Short mmCIF file of C-alpha atoms in Angstrom, two decimals:
data_model
loop_
_atom_site.label_atom_id
_atom_site.label_comp_id
_atom_site.label_asym_id
_atom_site.label_seq_id
_atom_site.Cartn_x
_atom_site.Cartn_y
_atom_site.Cartn_z
CA MET H 1 2.79 -15.34 -42.67
CA ARG H 2 0.08 -13.16 -44.06
CA ASP H 3 -1.29 -10.48 -42.26
CA PHE H 4 -4.99 -10.22 -42.34
CA LEU H 5 -6.62 -6.93 -40.99
CA ILE H 6 -10.19 -6.92 -39.13
CA VAL H 7 -12.40 -3.77 -39.38
CA SER H 8 -15.69 -3.91 -37.52
CA HIS H 9 -17.54 -2.04 -34.81
CA ASN H 10 -16.77 -4.79 -32.45
CA GLU H 11 -13.33 -5.92 -31.24
CA ASP H 12 -14.62 -9.04 -30.01
CA HIS H 13 -14.87 -10.23 -33.77
CA PHE H 14 -11.22 -9.87 -33.84
CA HIS H 15 -10.52 -11.73 -30.84
CA LEU H 16 -12.84 -14.78 -32.22
CA PHE H 17 -10.75 -15.03 -35.07
CA ASN H 18 -7.39 -15.11 -33.27
CA GLN H 19 -9.28 -17.63 -31.06
CA HIS H 20 -10.47 -20.14 -33.44
CA LEU H 21 -8.30 -19.21 -36.42
CA GLY H 22 -5.08 -18.52 -34.78
CA HIS H 23 -3.60 -21.67 -35.68
CA LEU H 24 -3.35 -20.67 -39.18
CA PRO H 25 -0.27 -18.98 -40.55
CA VAL H 26 -2.32 -15.68 -40.66
CA HIS H 27 -1.60 -12.73 -38.38
CA PHE H 28 -4.59 -11.31 -37.52
CA SER H 29 -4.66 -7.51 -36.71
CA TRP H 30 -7.35 -5.20 -35.14
CA GLY H 31 -8.14 -2.39 -37.48
CA GLY H 32 -11.02 -0.90 -35.41
CA GLU H 33 -13.72 1.17 -37.19
CA LEU H 34 -13.41 1.77 -40.87
CA GLY H 35 -12.10 5.52 -40.71
CA ASP H 36 -9.27 4.35 -38.53
CA ALA H 37 -8.36 1.10 -40.62
CA LEU H 38 -8.04 3.42 -43.55
CA GLU H 39 -5.33 5.54 -41.69
CA ASN H 40 -3.75 2.42 -40.37
CA ILE H 41 -3.76 0.54 -43.92
CA PRO H 42 -0.54 2.24 -45.40
CA ILE H 43 1.61 1.58 -42.09
CA GLU H 44 0.15 -2.31 -41.38
CA ASN H 45 -0.05 -3.01 -45.06
CA PRO H 46 -2.30 -6.23 -44.67
CA ALA H 47 -2.62 -8.77 -47.24
CA ILE H 48 -6.33 -9.03 -47.06
CA VAL H 49 -8.86 -6.73 -45.22
CA LEU H 50 -12.06 -8.25 -43.66
CA LEU H 51 -15.01 -5.61 -43.29
CA ILE H 52 -17.52 -7.06 -40.53
CA ASN H 53 -20.71 -5.31 -40.40
CA GLU H 54 -23.94 -7.11 -39.60
CA ASP H 55 -25.95 -3.88 -40.72
CA PHE H 56 -25.86 -4.71 -44.78
CA GLN H 57 -26.46 -0.96 -45.58
CA GLU H 58 -23.60 0.29 -43.46
CA LEU H 59 -21.60 -2.56 -45.03
CA THR H 60 -22.16 -1.37 -48.50
CA GLN H 61 -21.23 2.32 -47.45
CA TRP H 62 -17.84 0.72 -46.09
CA VAL H 63 -17.41 -0.92 -49.22
CA ASP H 64 -18.12 2.38 -51.06
CA ALA H 65 -15.51 4.32 -49.00
CA TYR H 66 -13.15 1.45 -48.85
CA ILE H 67 -13.05 1.33 -52.74
CA VAL H 68 -12.66 5.22 -52.94
CA ALA H 69 -9.65 5.04 -50.63
CA GLU H 70 -7.83 3.25 -53.25
CA THR H 71 -5.77 0.74 -51.00
CA GLU H 72 -5.60 -1.89 -53.74
CA ILE H 73 -5.77 -4.47 -51.03
CA PRO H 74 -8.53 -7.39 -51.48
CA PHE H 75 -11.35 -7.40 -49.31
CA ILE H 76 -13.57 -9.62 -47.78
CA CYS H 77 -17.06 -9.04 -46.71
CA CYS H 78 -18.71 -10.49 -43.53
CA SER H 79 -22.19 -10.23 -42.53
CA GLY H 80 -25.31 -12.07 -41.64
CA LEU H 81 -27.23 -14.45 -43.83
CA LEU H 82 -27.84 -12.00 -46.80
CA GLN H 83 -30.25 -12.66 -49.47
CA LYS H 84 -29.35 -13.43 -53.26
CA GLU H 85 -29.39 -9.99 -54.63
CA LYS H 86 -27.50 -8.15 -51.75
CA ARG H 87 -24.88 -11.02 -52.14
CA LEU H 88 -24.57 -10.33 -55.88
CA GLU H 89 -24.35 -6.34 -55.15
CA LEU H 90 -21.18 -6.87 -52.79
CA TRP H 91 -19.79 -9.24 -55.65
CA LYS H 92 -20.18 -6.57 -58.15
CA LYS H 93 -18.44 -3.79 -55.81
CA GLY H 94 -15.42 -6.33 -55.99
CA ALA H 95 -15.25 -8.56 -52.76
CA ALA H 96 -12.54 -10.98 -53.09
CA ASP H 97 -14.85 -12.96 -50.88
CA LEU H 98 -18.17 -13.18 -48.83
CA PHE H 99 -18.72 -14.76 -45.44
CA CYS H 100 -22.11 -15.24 -44.24
CA PHE H 101 -22.26 -15.96 -40.63
CA PRO H 102 -22.75 -18.13 -39.27
CA MET H 103 -20.36 -20.42 -40.71
CA ASN H 104 -18.93 -23.76 -40.16
CA ARG H 105 -15.51 -23.24 -38.77
CA LYS H 106 -13.81 -25.72 -40.90
CA GLU H 107 -15.38 -24.14 -44.08
CA LEU H 108 -14.14 -20.67 -42.68
CA GLU H 109 -10.69 -21.92 -42.33
CA TYR H 110 -10.65 -23.54 -45.82
CA ARG H 111 -11.69 -20.40 -47.66
CA LEU H 112 -9.31 -18.15 -45.61
CA LYS H 113 -6.64 -20.69 -46.61
CA SER H 114 -7.08 -20.09 -49.84
CA PHE H 115 -5.99 -16.50 -49.50
CA LEU H 116 -2.97 -17.52 -48.23
CA GLY H 117 -1.23 -18.58 -51.32
CA THR H 118 2.25 -20.10 -51.67
CA ASP H 119 5.14 -19.53 -49.16
CA THR H 120 7.54 -18.20 -51.36
CA ASP H 121 10.49 -17.61 -48.63
CA LYS H 122 11.18 -21.26 -47.82
CA GLY H 123 14.74 -22.16 -47.42
CA PRO H 124 17.19 -23.10 -44.82
CA ASP H 125 17.48 -19.13 -43.79
CA ARG H 126 13.85 -18.72 -43.45
CA TRP H 127 14.02 -20.30 -39.69
CA GLU H 128 16.72 -17.73 -38.69
CA MET H 129 14.35 -15.23 -37.83
CA ARG H 130 14.40 -12.25 -35.42
CA GLY H 131 11.50 -9.61 -35.15
CA ARG H 132 8.92 -7.94 -33.26
CA LEU H 133 6.31 -9.23 -31.15
CA GLU H 134 4.10 -6.49 -32.22
CA ASP H 135 4.32 -8.09 -36.07
CA LEU H 136 4.31 -11.69 -34.90
CA ASN H 137 3.44 -13.16 -31.46
CA LEU H 138 4.33 -16.71 -29.94
CA ILE H 139 1.62 -18.60 -31.37
CA ASP H 140 2.45 -17.48 -34.72
CA LEU H 141 6.05 -18.36 -34.13
CA ILE H 142 4.92 -21.81 -32.54
CA HIS H 143 2.99 -22.54 -35.88
CA SER H 144 6.15 -21.75 -37.60
CA PHE H 145 8.51 -23.88 -35.60
CA GLU H 146 6.06 -26.59 -36.14
CA GLU H 147 5.29 -26.19 -39.95
CA GLY H 148 9.26 -26.60 -40.53
CA ASN H 149 9.68 -29.43 -38.25
CA LYS H 150 12.79 -27.69 -36.81
CA ASN H 151 15.05 -28.35 -33.61
CA GLY H 152 15.96 -25.39 -31.81
CA VAL H 153 15.62 -22.56 -29.38
CA LEU H 154 13.00 -19.47 -29.78
CA HIS H 155 14.01 -16.52 -27.56
CA LEU H 156 11.61 -13.62 -26.47
CA GLN H 157 12.53 -10.91 -24.78
CA LYS H 158 10.09 -8.33 -23.24
CA GLY H 159 11.65 -5.49 -21.39
CA ALA H 160 14.10 -6.97 -18.92
CA GLN H 161 12.37 -10.42 -18.88
CA ARG H 162 13.74 -13.15 -21.27
CA GLY H 163 12.57 -16.24 -22.05
CA ARG H 164 13.02 -19.19 -24.27
CA ILE H 165 11.12 -22.25 -26.02
CA GLU H 166 12.87 -25.08 -27.01
CA PHE H 167 11.79 -27.16 -29.92
CA ASN H 168 12.46 -30.75 -30.97
CA LYS H 169 11.46 -31.33 -34.64
CA GLY H 170 9.00 -28.85 -34.48
CA LYS H 171 7.37 -29.81 -31.22
CA ILE H 172 7.51 -27.86 -28.02
CA VAL H 173 9.10 -29.82 -25.48
CA ASN H 174 10.49 -27.23 -22.43
CA ALA H 175 10.06 -23.53 -21.60
CA ARG H 176 12.00 -21.12 -19.46
CA LEU H 177 10.97 -17.88 -17.68
CA ALA H 178 12.54 -17.36 -14.49
CA LYS H 179 11.22 -19.86 -12.08
CA ARG H 180 8.19 -20.90 -13.77
CA ASP H 181 6.82 -24.17 -14.14
CA PRO H 182 7.32 -25.11 -18.54
CA LEU H 183 3.53 -24.61 -19.30
CA GLU H 184 3.12 -21.36 -17.19
CA ALA H 185 6.32 -19.66 -18.93
CA ILE H 186 4.50 -20.35 -22.00
CA GLU H 187 1.19 -19.00 -21.11
CA VAL H 188 3.12 -16.03 -19.74
CA MET H 189 4.95 -15.37 -22.62
CA ALA H 190 2.07 -15.74 -25.03
CA THR H 191 0.70 -12.52 -23.51
CA TRP H 192 3.67 -10.66 -24.72
CA PHE H 193 2.45 -8.43 -27.66
CA TYR H 194 5.51 -6.40 -26.95
CA GLY H 195 8.86 -7.04 -27.06
CA ARG H 196 11.34 -8.95 -29.57
CA PHE H 197 12.15 -12.46 -30.49
CA TRP H 198 14.83 -14.34 -32.11
CA THR H 199 15.46 -18.04 -33.44
CA GLN H 200 18.36 -20.23 -32.65
CA LEU H 201 18.38 -23.73 -34.31
CA ASP H 202 20.31 -26.58 -33.39
CA LYS H 203 20.52 -30.42 -33.64
CA GLU H 204 20.38 -30.95 -29.95
CA LYS H 205 17.74 -33.09 -28.43
CA HIS H 206 16.13 -30.85 -25.73
CA THR H 207 15.15 -32.46 -22.65
CA LYS H 208 11.12 -32.99 -22.74
CA ARG H 209 9.57 -31.04 -19.71
CA ILE H 210 5.95 -30.51 -21.20
CA LEU H 211 3.91 -33.43 -21.86
CA LEU H 212 1.29 -31.71 -24.04
CA ASP H 213 1.27 -31.11 -27.69
CA ASN H 214 1.65 -28.01 -29.42
CA GLN H 215 -2.14 -27.94 -30.38
CA GLN H 216 -2.67 -28.49 -26.55
CA ILE H 217 0.08 -25.83 -25.48
CA ILE H 218 -1.76 -23.26 -27.77
CA LEU H 219 -5.09 -23.85 -26.59
CA GLU H 220 -4.02 -23.24 -23.22
CA CYS H 221 -2.50 -19.92 -24.50
CA LEU H 222 -5.56 -18.76 -26.27
CA ASN H 223 -7.61 -19.67 -22.92
CA HIS H 224 -5.13 -17.70 -20.80
CA ILE H 225 -4.91 -14.75 -23.57
CA ASN H 226 -8.81 -14.65 -23.34
CA MET H 227 -8.95 -14.77 -19.46
CA GLN H 228 -6.74 -11.94 -19.73
CA TYR H 229 -8.71 -9.94 -21.89
CA ARG H 230 -11.78 -10.60 -19.99
CA LEU H 231 -10.25 -9.57 -16.61
CA LEU H 232 -8.63 -6.61 -18.24
CA ALA H 233 -11.89 -5.45 -19.55
CA ARG H 234 -13.24 -5.43 -15.85
CA LEU H 235 -10.57 -3.34 -14.89
CA PRO H 236 -9.98 0.34 -15.77
CA ALA H 237 -8.35 1.44 -18.85
CA GLU H 238 -4.43 -0.17 -19.42
CA ASN H 239 -3.40 3.15 -19.70
CA LYS H 240 -5.24 5.13 -16.74
CA VAL H 241 -3.03 5.66 -13.79
CA LEU H 242 -3.84 4.16 -10.31
CA TYR H 243 -2.41 4.36 -6.97
CA ALA H 244 -2.43 2.12 -3.79
CA SER H 245 -3.98 3.50 -1.06
CA PRO H 246 -2.03 5.38 1.30
CA ASP H 247 -3.48 3.71 4.24
CA LEU H 248 -2.60 0.35 3.50
CA ASP H 249 -0.88 -1.75 5.96
CA TYR H 250 1.80 -3.64 3.99
CA GLU H 251 3.20 -5.69 6.73
CA GLU H 252 -0.39 -7.46 7.18
CA MET H 253 -0.10 -8.69 3.56
CA GLY H 254 1.45 -11.65 1.66
CA PRO H 255 4.61 -11.24 -0.21
CA THR H 256 2.89 -11.16 -3.84
CA ASN H 257 0.26 -8.43 -2.75
CA ARG H 258 2.65 -6.41 -1.24
CA ASN H 259 5.43 -6.74 -4.12
CA VAL H 260 2.39 -5.62 -6.36
CA LEU H 261 0.82 -2.67 -4.73
CA LEU H 262 4.02 -1.31 -3.92
CA LEU H 263 4.73 -1.15 -7.90
CA PHE H 264 1.31 1.01 -7.53
CA LYS H 265 2.62 3.18 -4.71
CA GLU H 266 3.45 6.34 -6.52
CA GLY H 267 1.08 5.44 -9.42
CA ASN H 268 1.36 3.20 -12.31
CA THR H 269 -0.74 1.84 -15.09
CA ILE H 270 -1.75 -1.33 -15.53
CA GLN H 271 0.02 -1.75 -19.09
CA LYS H 272 2.95 -0.69 -17.55
CA PHE H 273 2.75 -3.14 -14.76
CA LEU H 274 2.14 -6.03 -17.04
CA GLU H 275 4.99 -5.19 -19.15
CA ASN H 276 7.17 -5.80 -16.35
CA TYR H 277 5.99 -8.31 -14.19
CA SER H 278 7.09 -11.92 -14.89
CA GLU H 279 4.61 -13.80 -12.55
CA LYS H 280 1.48 -15.14 -14.19
CA SER H 281 -0.80 -12.26 -14.67
CA ILE H 282 -4.48 -13.83 -14.22
CA PRO H 283 -4.26 -14.34 -10.49
CA VAL H 284 -2.94 -10.67 -10.13
CA LEU H 285 -5.77 -9.28 -12.34
CA GLU H 286 -8.27 -11.23 -10.64
CA ARG H 287 -6.73 -9.70 -7.32
CA MET H 288 -6.74 -6.26 -8.72
CA ILE H 289 -10.31 -6.37 -9.49
CA GLN H 290 -11.00 -6.87 -5.88
CA TRP H 291 -8.45 -4.42 -4.82
CA ILE H 292 -10.44 -1.96 -6.60
CA LYS H 293 -13.73 -3.12 -4.97
CA ASP H 294 -11.99 -2.62 -1.63
CA GLY H 295 -10.54 0.61 -2.11
CA TRP H 296 -6.87 -0.45 -2.00
CA LEU H 297 -6.13 0.57 -5.66
CA LEU H 298 -7.61 3.99 -6.57
CA ASP H 299 -7.83 6.47 -9.17
CA LYS H 300 -6.08 9.70 -8.80
CA ASP H 301 -9.15 11.74 -7.72
CA ALA H 302 -10.06 8.97 -5.07
CA PHE H 303 -6.26 8.85 -4.11
CA GLU H 304 -5.48 12.68 -3.52
CA LYS H 305 -9.24 12.47 -1.71
CA LYS H 306 -7.91 9.86 0.83
CA LEU H 307 -4.63 11.66 1.55
CA LYS H 308 -6.12 14.95 2.36
CA GLN H 309 -8.24 12.75 4.54
CA LEU H 310 -5.51 10.91 6.24
CA GLN H 311 -3.62 14.37 6.76
CA LYS H 312 -6.39 15.61 8.70
CA GLU H 313 -6.56 12.52 10.79
CA LYS H 314 -3.28 13.00 11.40
CA GLU H 315 -3.94 16.30 12.50
CA GLU H 316 -6.08 15.72 14.86
CA SER H 317 -4.38 12.79 16.46
CA GLY H 318 -1.72 15.30 16.83
CA ILE H 319 -4.18 17.51 19.07
CA ARG H 320 -5.18 13.99 20.81
CA LYS H 321 -1.67 13.04 21.54
CA MET H 322 -1.12 16.50 22.73
CA VAL H 323 -3.95 16.96 24.94
CA ASN H 324 -3.48 13.48 26.21
CA LYS H 325 0.16 14.50 26.88
CA ILE H 326 -0.77 17.28 29.07
CA PHE H 327 -3.59 15.64 30.88
CA THR H 328 -1.47 12.93 31.85
CA LYS H 329 1.49 15.08 32.86
CA SER H 330 -0.85 17.20 35.17
CA ASP H 331 -2.62 13.96 36.36
CA LYS H 332 0.63 12.32 37.41
CA LYS H 333 2.03 15.43 38.73
CA SER H 334 -0.93 16.00 41.38
CA ALA H 335 -2.74 12.61 42.10
CA PRO H 336 -3.06 11.82 45.65
CA LYS H 337 -1.63 8.67 46.99
CA HIS H 338 -3.39 6.02 48.79
CA PRO H 339 -1.73 3.47 50.42
CA ASP H 340 -4.95 0.73 50.40
CA SER H 341 -5.88 1.02 46.62
CA GLY H 342 -5.86 -2.75 45.83
CA GLU H 343 -9.26 -3.12 44.58
CA SER H 344 -10.40 -1.98 41.15
CA SER H 345 -13.59 -0.16 42.15
CA LYS H 346 -11.59 1.82 44.83
CA GLN H 347 -8.82 2.25 42.34
CA PHE H 348 -11.59 3.87 40.16
CA GLU H 349 -12.91 6.02 42.65
CA GLU H 350 -9.40 7.26 43.35
CA GLU H 351 -8.85 8.22 39.54
CA GLU H 352 -11.66 10.03 39.59
CA MET H 353 -10.89 11.83 42.55
CA ALA H 354 -7.50 12.25 41.30
CA VAL H 355 -9.22 14.20 38.31
CA SER H 356 -11.06 16.21 40.28
CA VAL H 357 -8.17 17.72 41.98
CA THR H 358 -6.19 18.52 39.21
CA ARG H 359 -9.15 19.88 37.10
CA ARG H 360 -8.47 23.93 36.46
CA SER H 361 -10.72 25.64 38.28
CA TYR H 362 -13.43 28.08 36.39
CA LEU H 363 -12.13 31.73 36.94
CA PHE H 364 -14.10 34.00 35.20
CA ASN H 365 -16.43 36.23 37.10
CA GLN H 366 -17.29 39.10 35.42
CA TYR H 367 -20.45 38.43 34.12
CA SER H 368 -21.83 42.03 34.34
CA THR H 369 -19.41 42.79 31.16
CA LEU H 370 -21.03 39.93 29.12
CA ASP H 371 -24.27 41.79 29.43
CA ASP H 372 -22.27 44.89 27.93
CA PHE H 373 -21.03 43.12 25.11
CA ILE H 374 -24.40 41.21 24.40
CA GLN H 375 -26.19 45.04 23.87
CA ALA H 376 -23.14 46.04 21.87
CA LEU H 377 -23.46 43.08 19.90
CA GLU H 378 -27.06 43.16 19.06
CA GLU H 379 -26.57 46.89 18.01
CA LEU H 380 -23.87 45.95 15.77
CA SER H 381 -26.20 43.46 13.98
CA MET Y 1 -12.47 52.63 29.77
CA SER Y 2 -12.06 50.10 27.09
CA GLN Y 3 -13.68 46.47 28.01
CA ILE Y 4 -12.24 43.14 26.20
CA LEU Y 5 -13.94 39.77 26.32
CA GLU Y 6 -11.16 37.27 25.71
CA ILE Y 7 -12.19 33.87 24.25
CA PRO Y 8 -10.03 30.87 24.18
CA VAL Y 9 -10.26 28.95 20.50
CA ILE Y 10 -9.23 25.30 19.72
CA HIS Y 11 -9.76 24.76 16.07
CA MET Y 12 -9.53 21.71 14.13
CA LEU Y 13 -10.83 23.37 10.85
CA ASN Y 14 -8.97 22.87 7.08
CA ASP Y 15 -8.49 26.04 6.59
CA LEU Y 16 -8.86 28.53 9.60
CA ASP Y 17 -8.06 31.73 7.75
CA LYS Y 18 -10.92 30.91 4.61
CA GLU Y 19 -13.69 29.37 7.42
CA PHE Y 20 -13.02 31.76 10.33
CA ILE Y 21 -10.60 34.58 10.19
CA GLN Y 22 -12.10 36.01 6.91
CA SER Y 23 -15.50 36.08 8.46
CA LEU Y 24 -14.51 38.56 11.02
CA GLN Y 25 -14.00 42.21 10.64
CA VAL Y 26 -10.44 41.81 11.76
CA SER Y 27 -8.67 44.64 13.48
CA THR Y 28 -5.46 43.07 14.99
CA ASP Y 29 -3.83 39.73 13.73
CA ARG Y 30 -0.64 38.71 15.52
CA SER Y 31 1.04 35.66 15.94
CA TYR Y 32 2.93 34.90 19.29
CA ARG Y 33 4.28 31.70 20.57
CA GLY Y 34 1.66 29.49 21.58
CA PHE Y 35 -0.98 31.31 20.49
CA ARG Y 36 -2.47 33.79 17.71
CA HIS Y 37 -4.28 36.76 18.61
CA ILE Y 38 -7.33 38.07 16.43
CA GLU Y 39 -8.97 41.19 17.60
CA PHE Y 40 -12.87 42.04 16.44
CA GLU Y 41 -13.38 45.82 17.30
CA ILE Y 42 -17.05 46.26 18.60
CA ASP Y 43 -16.85 49.69 19.02
CA LYS Y 44 -14.08 52.08 20.37
CA GLU Y 45 -14.47 50.74 23.75
CA LYS Y 46 -15.29 47.16 23.26
CA SER Y 47 -13.24 44.39 21.62
CA VAL Y 48 -13.22 40.58 21.25
CA TYR Y 49 -10.28 39.06 21.59
CA PHE Y 50 -9.59 35.44 19.80
CA TYR Y 51 -6.73 33.27 21.14
CA ILE Y 52 -6.27 30.77 18.48
CA LEU Y 53 -4.24 28.12 20.72
CA ASP Y 54 -1.30 26.38 19.14
CA LYS Y 55 -1.43 22.65 19.21
CA GLN Y 56 1.98 21.87 19.64
CA GLU Y 57 3.20 19.35 22.20
CA ASP Y 58 5.23 21.54 24.37
CA TYR Y 59 5.46 22.71 27.74
CA PHE Y 60 5.19 26.00 27.02
CA THR Y 61 1.91 25.78 24.90
CA GLN Y 62 0.28 23.60 27.48
CA SER Y 63 1.36 26.69 29.85
CA ILE Y 64 -0.63 28.95 27.36
CA TRP Y 65 -3.80 26.73 27.59
CA ASP Y 66 -3.84 26.78 31.31
CA ARG Y 67 -3.36 30.36 31.57
CA THR Y 68 -6.31 31.30 29.12
CA ILE Y 69 -8.99 28.78 29.45
CA PRO Y 70 -9.71 29.02 33.46
CA ARG Y 71 -9.97 33.06 32.91
CA ALA Y 72 -12.25 32.81 30.05
CA PRO Y 73 -16.10 32.97 30.16
CA PHE Y 74 -16.13 30.00 27.86
CA THR Y 75 -13.61 28.52 25.58
CA LEU Y 76 -14.50 27.86 21.61
CA PHE Y 77 -14.00 25.02 19.75
CA LEU Y 78 -14.34 25.12 15.86
CA VAL Y 79 -14.77 21.98 14.03
CA GLU Y 80 -15.67 20.68 10.74
CA GLU Y 81 -17.87 18.13 12.23
CA ILE Y 82 -18.66 16.48 15.35
CA ASN Y 83 -16.76 12.79 14.91
CA HIS Y 84 -14.77 10.52 17.37
CA THR Y 85 -11.93 12.62 17.52
CA VAL Y 86 -13.63 15.61 18.43
CA GLN Y 87 -15.72 13.73 21.05
CA ASP Y 88 -12.71 12.16 22.20
CA LEU Y 89 -11.03 16.04 22.70
CA ILE Y 90 -14.19 17.53 24.31
CA THR Y 91 -14.22 14.33 27.08
CA GLN Y 92 -10.40 15.16 27.74
CA TYR Y 93 -11.12 19.16 27.92
CA GLU Y 94 -13.98 18.31 30.34
CA ARG Y 95 -12.01 16.23 32.70
CA LYS Y 96 -9.05 18.93 32.50
CA TYR Y 97 -11.04 22.26 32.56
CA ALA Y 98 -14.12 23.73 34.20
CA THR Y 99 -14.42 26.21 31.89
CA PRO Y 100 -17.68 25.64 30.03
CA TYR Y 101 -17.25 25.43 25.88
CA PHE Y 102 -19.24 26.27 22.71
CA ILE Y 103 -18.57 23.95 19.49
CA PHE Y 104 -18.78 26.19 16.14
CA ILE Y 105 -19.13 24.54 13.03
CA PRO Y 106 -19.24 26.44 9.66
CA PHE Y 107 -22.21 25.10 8.04
CA ASP Y 108 -22.30 24.15 4.43
CA LYS Y 109 -24.80 25.98 2.19
CA SER Y 110 -25.51 23.21 0.13
CA VAL Y 111 -27.00 21.31 2.86
CA GLU Y 112 -30.76 22.28 2.41
CA ASP Y 113 -32.23 22.31 5.52
CA LYS Y 114 -29.79 24.57 6.97
CA SER Y 115 -31.33 28.03 6.64
CA ASN Y 116 -29.50 31.40 6.79
CA ASP Y 117 -30.48 31.73 10.33
CA LEU Y 118 -28.23 30.18 12.31
CA ALA Y 119 -29.55 26.77 13.45
CA GLN Y 120 -28.45 24.67 16.43
CA GLU Y 121 -28.00 21.33 17.11
CA ASP Y 122 -30.00 19.38 19.96
CA ASN Y 123 -26.80 19.60 21.78
CA GLU Y 124 -27.14 22.96 23.22
CA SER Y 125 -23.35 23.93 22.95
CA VAL Y 126 -23.34 23.27 19.08
CA PHE Y 127 -23.77 26.37 17.00
CA TYR Y 128 -23.48 26.75 13.44
CA PHE Y 129 -21.97 29.99 11.71
CA ASN Y 130 -21.99 31.38 8.14
CA SER Y 131 -18.44 31.71 7.25
CA ASP Y 132 -19.42 33.37 3.92
CA GLU Y 133 -21.51 36.25 6.00
CA GLU Y 134 -19.54 39.28 6.95
CA ASN Y 135 -19.21 38.66 10.69
CA GLY Y 136 -21.16 35.44 10.59
CA VAL Y 137 -18.95 34.13 13.37
CA ILE Y 138 -19.98 37.52 15.47
CA LYS Y 139 -23.61 36.62 15.16
CA THR Y 140 -23.07 33.28 16.13
CA LEU Y 141 -20.90 34.62 19.44
CA LEU Y 142 -23.83 36.70 20.10
CA SER Y 143 -26.36 33.56 20.29
CA ALA Y 144 -23.73 31.75 22.43
CA LEU Y 145 -23.34 34.60 24.65
CA LYS Y 146 -27.06 34.81 25.28
CA GLN Y 147 -27.24 31.41 25.75
CA PHE Y 148 -24.49 31.25 28.29
CA THR Y 149 -26.30 34.10 30.37
CA GLU Y 150 -29.30 32.55 30.74
CA ARG Y 151 -28.04 29.23 31.64
CA ARG Y 152 -25.91 31.32 34.71
CA GLU Y 153 -29.45 32.82 35.40
CA GLU Y 154 -30.93 29.58 35.74
CA VAL Y 155 -28.06 28.03 38.28
CA GLU Y 156 -28.20 31.01 40.22
CA LYS Y 157 -32.00 30.49 40.63
#
């Protein structure tokens, strides 16, 4: 498995490579802009760097900067259709290859494969693998099992969640993650980009519970990953803390909504939530988008504002309760009793009478002093 | 002999001190069970006593209300805005007490249609006061007192 680092202004390019060429034994990683990529190259240590830029002038500047950086890693230039002189210029700068888009996918695949070289680490020990999902995701691992035509189990772990995928001669036959349907389990695990994996080879014939072949499963996973990316793009940043609105009535909700929103009660990020959530993420992310529109999920400022507002309403309702209590007590104490109070209109009149009887009289009578006060206040002003 | 004008105050302000107390030149500020007593001295012979009534749900506080409100010329409601809760409260108040009332609202200077002069809503019982101005409340109180005496004169006619 070789690492190809994609350098571009646009992260969609990285997703496109993953989507259409993820079946190759290549691990695509996203480098961002050239400056960021050059900082990360010593850590990532890719086999190839793809410099993708539609602007030829900027692309040549990137190539020059890349050469100055002396990474000694071959680079491939990717741009739009270029005239011969421009292509020659890039060749002369030392590009390992030059991809002019649009390009037929099969041709792209063929040309990328030429950089894969021979696999030198074949052997029986090769399949007893363990590692991090940050380095090899599920789709990469499925390809590995398929290539090796192996029987066994691929174990994955993310946080407290643990799942497994069973292979018969390189074909996926079953998957388990909590109580999920096998295909759903694989789709969920395909979105695990953090965690660890290990393989366990055996000679057992695992029960076939999935009818799709590997390619179809991978396509389903890619669709799932893409959908998740699209939904995440419509949500606030994954590391932004969100809060469930403090006035939500959890009893009125269904169990899924309640369980998810409770996880945001004290504040949570989407990233942390997804890391720990074992159910299918797509429906929940769709709900989150709606919750944000409806004000059920709030950012910190909106949450604090809402808390303040509720506090104020609580205080106000405290007055109302107290006043109601006072009034109810007084009315009950002194309300005259009428024996023939059967009809509703009579009852209303009786209530009105009771109120006027219990009403505290106006006792102020020092009106002359008010004139003195008015005069004194006017002089003060 | 000194004269005292006693005004019971029912407030629903977010920050009573900032929005009301600090706009007065307070000569006395004491808390008692059931109410807070704020004195504003007009001169050596005249003072205004504001009784900021507590809002606890107990018999003692209730009795403070019953003792102060009927004897005052009017009650002051200090509110941020006239919303549903305030309207309910006023309705309940009117059922319980015959003492008239005024509503004082600290006005937001960011609202452009409020001038520095104290503006009055269509509702004659509502007054705005400038909590940032020294004795802003007192100026509003003066307007309320004038209106109160005018109303009384009209009734007597």
